[in-house]
mmCIF file of C-alpha atoms in Angstrom:
data_model
loop_
_atom_site.group_PDB
_atom_site.id
_atom_site.type_symbol
_atom_site.label_atom_id
_atom_site.label_comp_id
_atom_site.label_asym_id
_atom_site.label_seq_id
_atom_site.Cartn_x
_atom_site.Cartn_y
_atom_site.Cartn_z
ATOM 1 C CA MET A 30 92.422 102.153 82.269
ATOM 2 C CA ASP A 31 90.499 105.382 81.649
ATOM 3 C CA LEU A 32 92.091 107.601 84.296
ATOM 4 C CA LYS A 33 90.313 110.674 82.982
ATOM 5 C CA ALA A 34 86.924 109.141 83.792
ATOM 6 C CA LEU A 35 88.004 108.847 87.438
ATOM 7 C CA ILE A 36 88.537 112.609 87.761
ATOM 8 C CA ARG A 37 85.488 114.491 88.960
ATOM 9 C CA THR A 38 84.586 117.850 87.467
ATOM 10 C CA ILE A 39 83.035 120.379 89.840
ATOM 11 C CA PRO A 40 81.378 123.234 87.936
ATOM 12 C CA ASP A 41 81.666 126.822 89.180
ATOM 13 C CA HIS A 42 84.400 126.046 91.728
ATOM 14 C CA PRO A 43 86.100 127.998 93.168
ATOM 15 C CA LYS A 44 84.210 130.658 91.220
ATOM 16 C CA PRO A 45 81.497 130.861 88.524
ATOM 17 C CA GLY A 46 82.584 129.652 85.084
ATOM 18 C CA ILE A 47 85.454 127.481 86.314
ATOM 19 C CA LEU A 48 85.320 123.716 85.762
ATOM 20 C CA PHE A 49 87.383 122.422 88.686
ATOM 21 C CA ARG A 50 89.146 119.122 87.954
ATOM 22 C CA ASP A 51 89.065 117.227 91.234
ATOM 23 C CA ILE A 52 91.764 114.551 91.416
ATOM 24 C CA THR A 53 90.625 113.226 94.799
ATOM 25 C CA THR A 54 88.194 110.786 93.156
ATOM 26 C CA LEU A 55 91.075 109.287 91.178
ATOM 27 C CA LEU A 56 93.306 109.104 94.268
ATOM 28 C CA ALA A 57 90.526 107.392 96.237
ATOM 29 C CA ASP A 58 90.231 104.653 93.606
ATOM 30 C CA GLY A 59 92.821 101.997 94.514
ATOM 31 C CA PRO A 60 93.402 100.621 91.002
ATOM 32 C CA GLY A 61 93.324 104.104 89.479
ATOM 33 C CA PHE A 62 95.828 105.543 91.940
ATOM 34 C CA ARG A 63 98.131 102.576 91.460
ATOM 35 C CA GLU A 64 97.923 102.945 87.673
ATOM 36 C CA VAL A 65 98.967 106.612 87.927
ATOM 37 C CA ILE A 66 101.992 105.734 90.029
ATOM 38 C CA THR A 67 102.870 102.755 87.817
ATOM 39 C CA ARG A 68 102.925 104.962 84.726
ATOM 40 C CA LEU A 69 105.079 107.590 86.417
ATOM 41 C CA ALA A 70 107.440 105.017 87.933
ATOM 42 C CA ALA A 71 107.889 103.304 84.556
ATOM 43 C CA ARG A 72 108.870 106.624 83.041
ATOM 44 C CA TYR A 73 111.570 107.401 85.631
ATOM 45 C CA GLN A 74 112.656 103.891 86.658
ATOM 46 C CA ASP A 75 115.961 104.005 84.788
ATOM 47 C CA ALA A 76 116.594 107.742 85.072
ATOM 48 C CA GLY A 77 118.826 107.622 88.149
ATOM 49 C CA ILE A 78 116.441 109.721 90.241
ATOM 50 C CA ALA A 79 117.842 110.550 93.704
ATOM 51 C CA LYS A 80 114.949 112.727 94.919
ATOM 52 C CA VAL A 81 111.321 113.342 94.109
ATOM 53 C CA ALA A 82 110.314 116.925 94.959
ATOM 54 C CA GLY A 83 106.579 117.305 95.626
ATOM 55 C CA ILE A 84 104.696 120.580 95.729
ATOM 56 C CA GLU A 85 102.380 121.143 98.719
ATOM 57 C CA ALA A 86 99.853 119.710 99.202
ATOM 58 C CA ARG A 87 98.506 117.278 96.565
ATOM 59 C CA GLY A 88 101.985 116.870 95.084
ATOM 60 C CA PHE A 89 102.899 115.212 98.388
ATOM 61 C CA ILE A 90 100.452 112.354 97.797
ATOM 62 C CA LEU A 91 101.814 111.520 94.360
ATOM 63 C CA GLY A 92 105.422 112.360 95.202
ATOM 64 C CA GLY A 93 105.533 110.142 98.280
ATOM 65 C CA ALA A 94 104.277 107.159 96.304
ATOM 66 C CA LEU A 95 106.610 107.832 93.377
ATOM 67 C CA ALA A 96 109.663 108.240 95.631
ATOM 68 C CA ASP A 97 108.866 104.937 97.315
ATOM 69 C CA ARG A 98 108.555 103.141 93.985
ATOM 70 C CA LEU A 99 111.854 104.576 92.733
ATOM 71 C CA GLY A 100 113.729 104.055 96.010
ATOM 72 C CA ALA A 101 114.378 107.796 95.978
ATOM 73 C CA GLY A 102 114.124 110.336 98.778
ATOM 74 C CA PHE A 103 111.151 112.696 99.018
ATOM 75 C CA VAL A 104 111.624 116.459 99.303
ATOM 76 C CA PRO A 105 108.748 118.821 100.141
ATOM 77 C CA ILE A 106 108.351 122.216 98.487
ATOM 78 C CA ARG A 107 106.098 124.140 100.857
ATOM 79 C CA LYS A 108 104.264 127.380 101.322
ATOM 80 C CA SER A 109 106.039 130.072 103.318
ATOM 81 C CA GLY A 110 106.886 129.353 106.965
ATOM 82 C CA LYS A 111 106.017 125.645 106.986
ATOM 83 C CA LEU A 112 109.493 124.078 106.957
ATOM 84 C CA PRO A 113 111.346 123.875 110.285
ATOM 85 C CA GLY A 114 114.960 123.989 109.089
ATOM 86 C CA ALA A 115 117.017 126.555 107.162
ATOM 87 C CA THR A 116 115.291 127.335 103.856
ATOM 88 C CA ILE A 117 115.578 129.243 100.623
ATOM 89 C CA GLY A 118 112.434 130.777 99.157
ATOM 90 C CA HIS A 119 111.106 132.195 95.933
ATOM 91 C CA ASP A 120 108.258 134.646 95.417
ATOM 92 C CA TYR A 121 106.043 134.356 92.367
ATOM 93 C CA GLU A 122 103.140 136.328 91.024
ATOM 94 C CA LEU A 123 99.532 135.206 91.175
ATOM 95 C CA GLU A 124 96.647 136.736 89.275
ATOM 96 C CA TYR A 125 96.192 139.009 92.290
ATOM 97 C CA GLY A 126 99.186 139.318 94.595
ATOM 98 C CA VAL A 127 102.291 137.284 95.343
ATOM 99 C CA ASP A 128 102.875 133.839 96.782
ATOM 100 C CA ARG A 129 106.029 132.155 98.043
ATOM 101 C CA VAL A 130 107.401 128.609 98.119
ATOM 102 C CA GLU A 131 110.313 127.336 100.169
ATOM 103 C CA ILE A 132 112.644 124.350 100.298
ATOM 104 C CA HIS A 133 115.160 123.193 102.895
ATOM 105 C CA ARG A 134 118.675 124.313 101.955
ATOM 106 C CA ASP A 135 120.014 120.807 102.496
ATOM 107 C CA ALA A 136 117.135 118.990 100.777
ATOM 108 C CA VAL A 137 119.087 118.320 97.592
ATOM 109 C CA SER A 138 122.813 118.017 96.937
ATOM 110 C CA PRO A 139 124.426 119.587 93.859
ATOM 111 C CA GLY A 140 124.099 117.329 90.824
ATOM 112 C CA GLU A 141 121.369 115.119 92.275
ATOM 113 C CA ARG A 142 118.806 114.061 89.696
ATOM 114 C CA VAL A 143 115.327 115.181 90.681
ATOM 115 C CA VAL A 144 111.758 114.816 89.393
ATOM 116 C CA LEU A 145 109.444 117.692 90.340
ATOM 117 C CA ILE A 146 105.834 116.619 90.783
ATOM 118 C CA ASP A 147 102.414 118.142 91.335
ATOM 119 C CA ASP A 148 98.896 116.960 90.646
ATOM 120 C CA LEU A 149 97.969 119.623 88.108
ATOM 121 C CA ILE A 150 99.533 122.308 85.940
ATOM 122 C CA ALA A 151 97.426 125.383 85.250
ATOM 123 C CA THR A 152 99.399 128.584 84.651
ATOM 124 C CA GLY A 153 102.564 126.874 85.870
ATOM 125 C CA GLY A 154 103.566 129.601 88.319
ATOM 126 C CA THR A 155 104.050 127.369 91.338
ATOM 127 C CA ALA A 156 105.920 124.707 89.368
ATOM 128 C CA GLU A 157 108.196 127.335 87.864
ATOM 129 C CA ALA A 158 108.962 128.669 91.353
ATOM 130 C CA GLY A 159 109.735 125.145 92.564
ATOM 131 C CA LEU A 160 112.066 124.698 89.623
ATOM 132 C CA VAL A 161 113.897 127.912 90.511
ATOM 133 C CA LEU A 162 114.452 126.623 94.055
ATOM 134 C CA LEU A 163 115.722 123.217 92.907
ATOM 135 C CA ARG A 164 118.134 124.834 90.466
ATOM 136 C CA ARG A 165 119.417 127.244 93.104
ATOM 137 C CA LEU A 166 120.363 124.096 95.053
ATOM 138 C CA GLU A 167 122.089 122.898 91.855
ATOM 139 C CA ALA A 168 119.786 119.928 91.376
ATOM 140 C CA GLU A 169 119.566 118.434 87.926
ATOM 141 C CA VAL A 170 115.820 118.539 87.290
ATOM 142 C CA VAL A 171 115.165 115.638 84.935
ATOM 143 C CA GLU A 172 111.513 116.482 84.358
ATOM 144 C CA ALA A 173 108.468 118.164 85.856
ATOM 145 C CA ALA A 174 105.544 115.727 86.016
ATOM 146 C CA PHE A 175 101.820 116.322 86.470
ATOM 147 C CA VAL A 176 98.759 114.122 86.335
ATOM 148 C CA ILE A 177 96.468 116.814 84.889
ATOM 149 C CA ASP A 178 97.274 119.446 82.290
ATOM 150 C CA LEU A 179 94.923 122.360 81.539
ATOM 151 C CA PRO A 180 96.397 123.299 78.145
ATOM 152 C CA GLU A 181 94.281 126.416 77.663
ATOM 153 C CA LEU A 182 96.021 128.053 80.598
ATOM 154 C CA GLY A 183 99.409 127.658 78.924
ATOM 155 C CA GLY A 184 101.419 126.481 81.919
ATOM 156 C CA ARG A 185 102.856 123.434 80.234
ATOM 157 C CA ARG A 186 103.999 125.386 77.166
ATOM 158 C CA ARG A 187 105.593 127.969 79.442
ATOM 159 C CA LEU A 188 107.347 125.421 81.667
ATOM 160 C CA GLU A 189 108.595 123.423 78.674
ATOM 161 C CA THR A 190 110.714 126.359 77.602
ATOM 162 C CA THR A 191 112.904 125.807 80.650
ATOM 163 C CA CYS A 192 112.391 122.152 81.689
ATOM 164 C CA PRO A 193 111.114 118.899 80.163
ATOM 165 C CA THR A 194 107.482 118.537 81.192
ATOM 166 C CA PHE A 195 105.247 115.472 81.283
ATOM 167 C CA CYS A 196 101.487 115.231 81.850
ATOM 168 C CA LEU A 197 99.350 112.103 82.001
ATOM 169 C CA ILE A 198 95.959 113.643 81.164
ATOM 170 C CA ALA A 199 94.845 116.838 79.418
ATOM 171 C CA PHE A 200 91.489 118.557 79.901
ATOM 172 C CA GLU A 201 90.313 121.059 77.341
ATOM 173 C CA GLY A 202 88.166 123.786 78.902
ATOM 174 C CA HIS A 203 88.755 125.001 82.400
ATOM 175 C CA MET B 14 118.084 100.375 109.961
ATOM 176 C CA ASP B 15 118.210 103.118 112.610
ATOM 177 C CA LEU B 16 115.303 105.267 111.458
ATOM 178 C CA LYS B 17 115.501 107.435 114.549
ATOM 179 C CA ALA B 18 119.004 108.574 113.611
ATOM 180 C CA LEU B 19 117.628 109.905 110.319
ATOM 181 C CA ILE B 20 115.253 112.292 112.112
ATOM 182 C CA ARG B 21 116.708 115.734 112.723
ATOM 183 C CA THR B 22 116.059 117.549 115.985
ATOM 184 C CA ILE B 23 115.723 121.329 115.774
ATOM 185 C CA PRO B 24 116.025 122.942 119.206
ATOM 186 C CA ASP B 25 113.804 125.870 120.175
ATOM 187 C CA HIS B 26 111.447 125.428 117.219
ATOM 188 C CA PRO B 27 108.787 126.725 116.869
ATOM 189 C CA LYS B 28 109.392 128.300 120.289
ATOM 190 C CA PRO B 29 112.043 128.247 123.035
ATOM 191 C CA GLY B 30 112.310 124.979 124.932
ATOM 192 C CA ILE B 31 110.727 122.807 122.215
ATOM 193 C CA LEU B 32 112.799 120.079 120.557
ATOM 194 C CA PHE B 33 111.206 119.858 117.120
ATOM 195 C CA ARG B 34 111.459 116.391 115.535
ATOM 196 C CA ASP B 35 111.908 117.033 111.829
ATOM 197 C CA ILE B 36 110.917 114.045 109.705
ATOM 198 C CA THR B 37 111.976 115.656 106.409
ATOM 199 C CA THR B 38 115.535 114.324 106.763
ATOM 200 C CA LEU B 39 114.157 110.785 107.031
ATOM 201 C CA LEU B 40 111.830 111.309 104.063
ATOM 202 C CA ALA B 41 114.713 112.662 101.969
ATOM 203 C CA ASP B 42 116.757 109.523 102.590
ATOM 204 C CA GLY B 43 115.734 107.015 99.906
ATOM 205 C CA PRO B 44 116.507 103.830 101.863
ATOM 206 C CA GLY B 45 115.105 105.314 105.086
ATOM 207 C CA PHE B 46 111.848 106.401 103.485
ATOM 208 C CA ARG B 47 111.428 103.031 101.797
ATOM 209 C CA GLU B 48 112.062 101.237 105.107
ATOM 210 C CA VAL B 49 109.314 103.270 106.799
ATOM 211 C CA ILE B 50 106.809 102.379 104.088
ATOM 212 C CA THR B 51 107.919 98.737 104.038
ATOM 213 C CA ARG B 52 107.304 98.413 107.780
ATOM 214 C CA LEU B 53 103.880 100.028 107.533
ATOM 215 C CA ALA B 54 102.896 98.020 104.448
ATOM 216 C CA ALA B 55 103.940 94.760 106.126
ATOM 217 C CA ARG B 56 101.700 95.614 109.064
ATOM 218 C CA TYR B 57 98.579 96.246 106.958
ATOM 219 C CA GLN B 58 99.220 93.969 103.969
ATOM 220 C CA ASP B 59 96.673 91.351 104.983
ATOM 221 C CA ALA B 60 94.227 93.646 106.765
ATOM 222 C CA GLY B 61 91.882 94.191 103.830
ATOM 223 C CA ILE B 62 92.497 97.952 103.736
ATOM 224 C CA ALA B 63 90.302 99.754 101.180
ATOM 225 C CA LYS B 64 91.479 103.300 101.919
ATOM 226 C CA VAL B 65 94.410 105.066 103.538
ATOM 227 C CA ALA B 66 93.349 108.401 105.047
ATOM 228 C CA GLY B 67 96.225 110.887 105.358
ATOM 229 C CA ILE B 68 96.182 114.038 107.446
ATOM 230 C CA GLU B 69 97.357 117.251 105.754
ATOM 231 C CA ALA B 70 100.156 117.823 104.957
ATOM 232 C CA ARG B 71 102.943 115.404 105.943
ATOM 233 C CA GLY B 72 100.460 112.570 106.325
ATOM 234 C CA PHE B 73 99.918 112.898 102.567
ATOM 235 C CA ILE B 74 103.528 111.893 101.841
ATOM 236 C CA LEU B 75 103.360 108.720 103.907
ATOM 237 C CA GLY B 76 99.737 107.961 103.091
ATOM 238 C CA GLY B 77 100.222 108.194 99.336
ATOM 239 C CA ALA B 78 103.103 105.734 99.450
ATOM 240 C CA LEU B 79 101.280 103.362 101.800
ATOM 241 C CA ALA B 80 98.093 103.386 99.700
ATOM 242 C CA ASP B 81 100.122 102.576 96.596
ATOM 243 C CA ARG B 82 101.846 99.656 98.329
ATOM 244 C CA LEU B 83 98.539 98.264 99.580
ATOM 245 C CA GLY B 84 96.647 98.834 96.328
ATOM 246 C CA ALA B 85 94.241 100.952 98.366
ATOM 247 C CA GLY B 86 92.735 104.326 97.583
ATOM 248 C CA PHE B 87 94.047 107.500 99.241
ATOM 249 C CA VAL B 88 91.724 109.904 101.065
ATOM 250 C CA PRO B 89 92.860 113.367 102.207
ATOM 251 C CA ILE B 90 91.794 114.861 105.538
ATOM 252 C CA ARG B 91 92.346 118.580 105.097
ATOM 253 C CA LYS B 92 92.208 121.899 106.878
ATOM 254 C CA SER B 93 89.036 123.925 106.470
ATOM 255 C CA GLY B 94 88.074 125.082 102.984
ATOM 256 C CA LYS B 95 90.633 123.086 101.016
ATOM 257 C CA LEU B 96 88.463 120.310 99.568
ATOM 258 C CA PRO B 97 86.430 121.135 96.443
ATOM 259 C CA GLY B 98 83.494 118.727 96.872
ATOM 260 C CA ALA B 99 80.797 118.324 99.517
ATOM 261 C CA THR B 100 82.434 117.820 102.921
ATOM 262 C CA ILE B 101 81.776 117.109 106.556
ATOM 263 C CA GLY B 102 83.945 118.849 109.149
ATOM 264 C CA HIS B 103 84.915 118.604 112.782
ATOM 265 C CA ASP B 104 86.215 121.340 115.066
ATOM 266 C CA TYR B 105 88.774 120.516 117.735
ATOM 267 C CA GLU B 106 90.482 122.495 120.429
ATOM 268 C CA LEU B 107 94.078 123.660 120.285
ATOM 269 C CA GLU B 108 96.118 125.053 123.168
ATOM 270 C CA TYR B 109 94.862 128.457 122.088
ATOM 271 C CA GLY B 110 91.760 128.459 119.917
ATOM 272 C CA VAL B 111 90.017 126.009 117.630
ATOM 273 C CA ASP B 112 90.976 124.243 114.408
ATOM 274 C CA ARG B 113 88.907 122.294 111.907
ATOM 275 C CA VAL B 114 89.478 119.343 109.614
ATOM 276 C CA GLU B 115 87.279 118.202 106.739
ATOM 277 C CA ILE B 116 86.761 115.159 104.545
ATOM 278 C CA HIS B 117 84.763 114.605 101.384
ATOM 279 C CA ARG B 118 81.372 113.086 102.172
ATOM 280 C CA ASP B 119 81.890 110.411 99.514
ATOM 281 C CA ALA B 120 85.535 109.670 100.373
ATOM 282 C CA VAL B 121 84.748 106.463 102.230
ATOM 283 C CA SER B 122 81.820 104.047 101.951
ATOM 284 C CA PRO B 123 80.186 102.537 105.050
ATOM 285 C CA GLY B 124 82.107 99.500 106.278
ATOM 286 C CA GLU B 125 85.285 100.217 104.320
ATOM 287 C CA ARG B 126 88.426 99.327 106.238
ATOM 288 C CA VAL B 127 90.677 102.351 106.672
ATOM 289 C CA VAL B 128 94.111 103.142 108.095
ATOM 290 C CA LEU B 129 94.469 106.721 109.351
ATOM 291 C CA ILE B 130 98.019 108.063 108.987
ATOM 292 C CA ASP B 131 100.079 111.075 109.988
ATOM 293 C CA ASP B 132 103.786 111.657 110.471
ATOM 294 C CA LEU B 133 103.665 112.428 114.193
ATOM 295 C CA ILE B 134 101.367 112.204 117.187
ATOM 296 C CA ALA B 135 101.763 114.889 119.845
ATOM 297 C CA THR B 136 98.587 115.683 121.807
ATOM 298 C CA GLY B 137 96.555 113.668 119.302
ATOM 299 C CA GLY B 138 93.924 116.346 118.716
ATOM 300 C CA THR B 139 94.103 116.336 114.934
ATOM 301 C CA ALA B 140 94.174 112.542 114.714
ATOM 302 C CA GLU B 141 91.174 112.286 117.010
ATOM 303 C CA ALA B 142 89.283 114.766 114.838
ATOM 304 C CA GLY B 143 90.176 112.744 111.733
ATOM 305 C CA LEU B 144 88.903 109.632 113.461
ATOM 306 C CA VAL B 145 85.599 111.336 114.250
ATOM 307 C CA LEU B 146 85.162 112.223 110.571
ATOM 308 C CA LEU B 147 85.957 108.699 109.359
ATOM 309 C CA ARG B 148 83.518 107.198 111.821
ATOM 310 C CA ARG B 149 80.791 109.649 110.834
ATOM 311 C CA LEU B 150 81.219 108.198 107.337
ATOM 312 C CA GLU B 151 80.880 104.742 108.940
ATOM 313 C CA ALA B 152 84.404 103.660 108.038
ATOM 314 C CA GLU B 153 85.903 100.823 110.020
ATOM 315 C CA VAL B 154 89.152 102.389 111.219
ATOM 316 C CA VAL B 155 91.546 99.463 111.594
ATOM 317 C CA GLU B 156 94.337 101.513 113.158
ATOM 318 C CA ALA B 157 95.837 104.979 113.402
ATOM 319 C CA ALA B 158 99.518 104.916 112.389
ATOM 320 C CA PHE B 159 102.307 107.421 113.004
ATOM 321 C CA VAL B 160 106.033 107.420 112.373
ATOM 322 C CA ILE B 161 106.884 109.502 115.443
ATOM 323 C CA ASP B 162 105.338 109.370 118.902
ATOM 324 C CA LEU B 163 106.023 112.027 121.550
ATOM 325 C CA PRO B 164 104.862 110.001 124.572
ATOM 326 C CA GLU B 165 105.208 112.825 127.075
ATOM 327 C CA LEU B 166 102.412 114.702 125.327
ATOM 328 C CA GLY B 167 100.023 111.819 125.879
ATOM 329 C CA GLY B 168 98.371 111.745 122.462
ATOM 330 C CA ARG B 169 98.944 108.067 121.870
ATOM 331 C CA ARG B 170 97.520 107.064 125.241
ATOM 332 C CA ARG B 171 94.497 109.252 124.602
ATOM 333 C CA LEU B 172 93.895 107.947 121.081
ATOM 334 C CA GLU B 173 94.337 104.327 122.151
ATOM 335 C CA THR B 174 91.249 104.585 124.329
ATOM 336 C CA THR B 175 89.153 104.885 121.174
ATOM 337 C CA CYS B 176 91.225 103.303 118.349
ATOM 338 C CA PRO B 177 94.185 100.914 117.960
ATOM 339 C CA THR B 178 97.282 103.071 117.537
ATOM 340 C CA PHE B 179 100.688 102.197 116.105
ATOM 341 C CA CYS B 180 103.914 104.254 116.150
ATOM 342 C CA LEU B 181 107.270 103.340 114.618
ATOM 343 C CA ILE B 182 109.529 105.567 116.746
ATOM 344 C CA ALA B 183 109.201 107.243 120.138
ATOM 345 C CA PHE B 184 111.117 110.314 121.299
ATOM 346 C CA GLU B 185 111.312 111.086 124.977
ATOM 347 C CA GLY B 186 111.522 114.823 125.666
ATOM 348 C CA HIS B 187 109.765 117.330 123.446
#
């Protein structure tokens, strides 16, 4: 199945010159969405995954489905102030300014095998921050997984230096 | 399986006197999460569901897994300004102020059978707004489904006047 053909490109979003890769058209296609989850589940089926950690918000859609397939728990990594229990957080730099992600302190137990998932890796800043949080909880992060890679932005190469990284689809140009 | 026992209650969150029902402990429990999705999937398995519409953000976790089980597409209903394509939106009243949800114009085709899903129904305002959007796209909303109902807040009773509504767990007191 040509998953790439199911992803819509929106030119000049969110600003002029950017080709925005919109995964919602793939998610809305029943067979396409199932194929994405089937490929990811096949990859991690025998990896002893205890938790799937999804990054807010589109990582929740993929992570929920993957956790269900694997019989694993789902753990949300959220923007600041969104989680109700005791959290740890990590600040990371954006092009302009700073952002922060948080995770519940008790979301993962030491040694638990975890897959980190998001829909897309661009510069990799958010994924790297999620990885920091999971490792502070002493999770064993088996891999970081993404549907879409934008190789020109270098996030995958950067993340690979610290964690195995898997992407289903790459788009040249961004 | 006692799903209710897997939900954590956080007293005085987000303000004094509120018992916050935290679903993340249920989601993080592999068998518990799978049981939730199994019950929902059993309910809609033979209902000819084309799309599962999940409300941002926790509805994405459940909705992604349910769509995958049903072989349906997943459609996000998001807060204002988050969707990249052409949208329609609906404003709804909060206790103090107004909020807005949006959906892609092409997310659902007329006549498609849809389940609307979120983790929890309180006053039902967000769910009702999501329902308005789906119906403006001429979806046939088969049911609105929630894991947690807070009956004292009346959202379920209110939503039921316009759409079949299903909840897995009810908590008295809020």
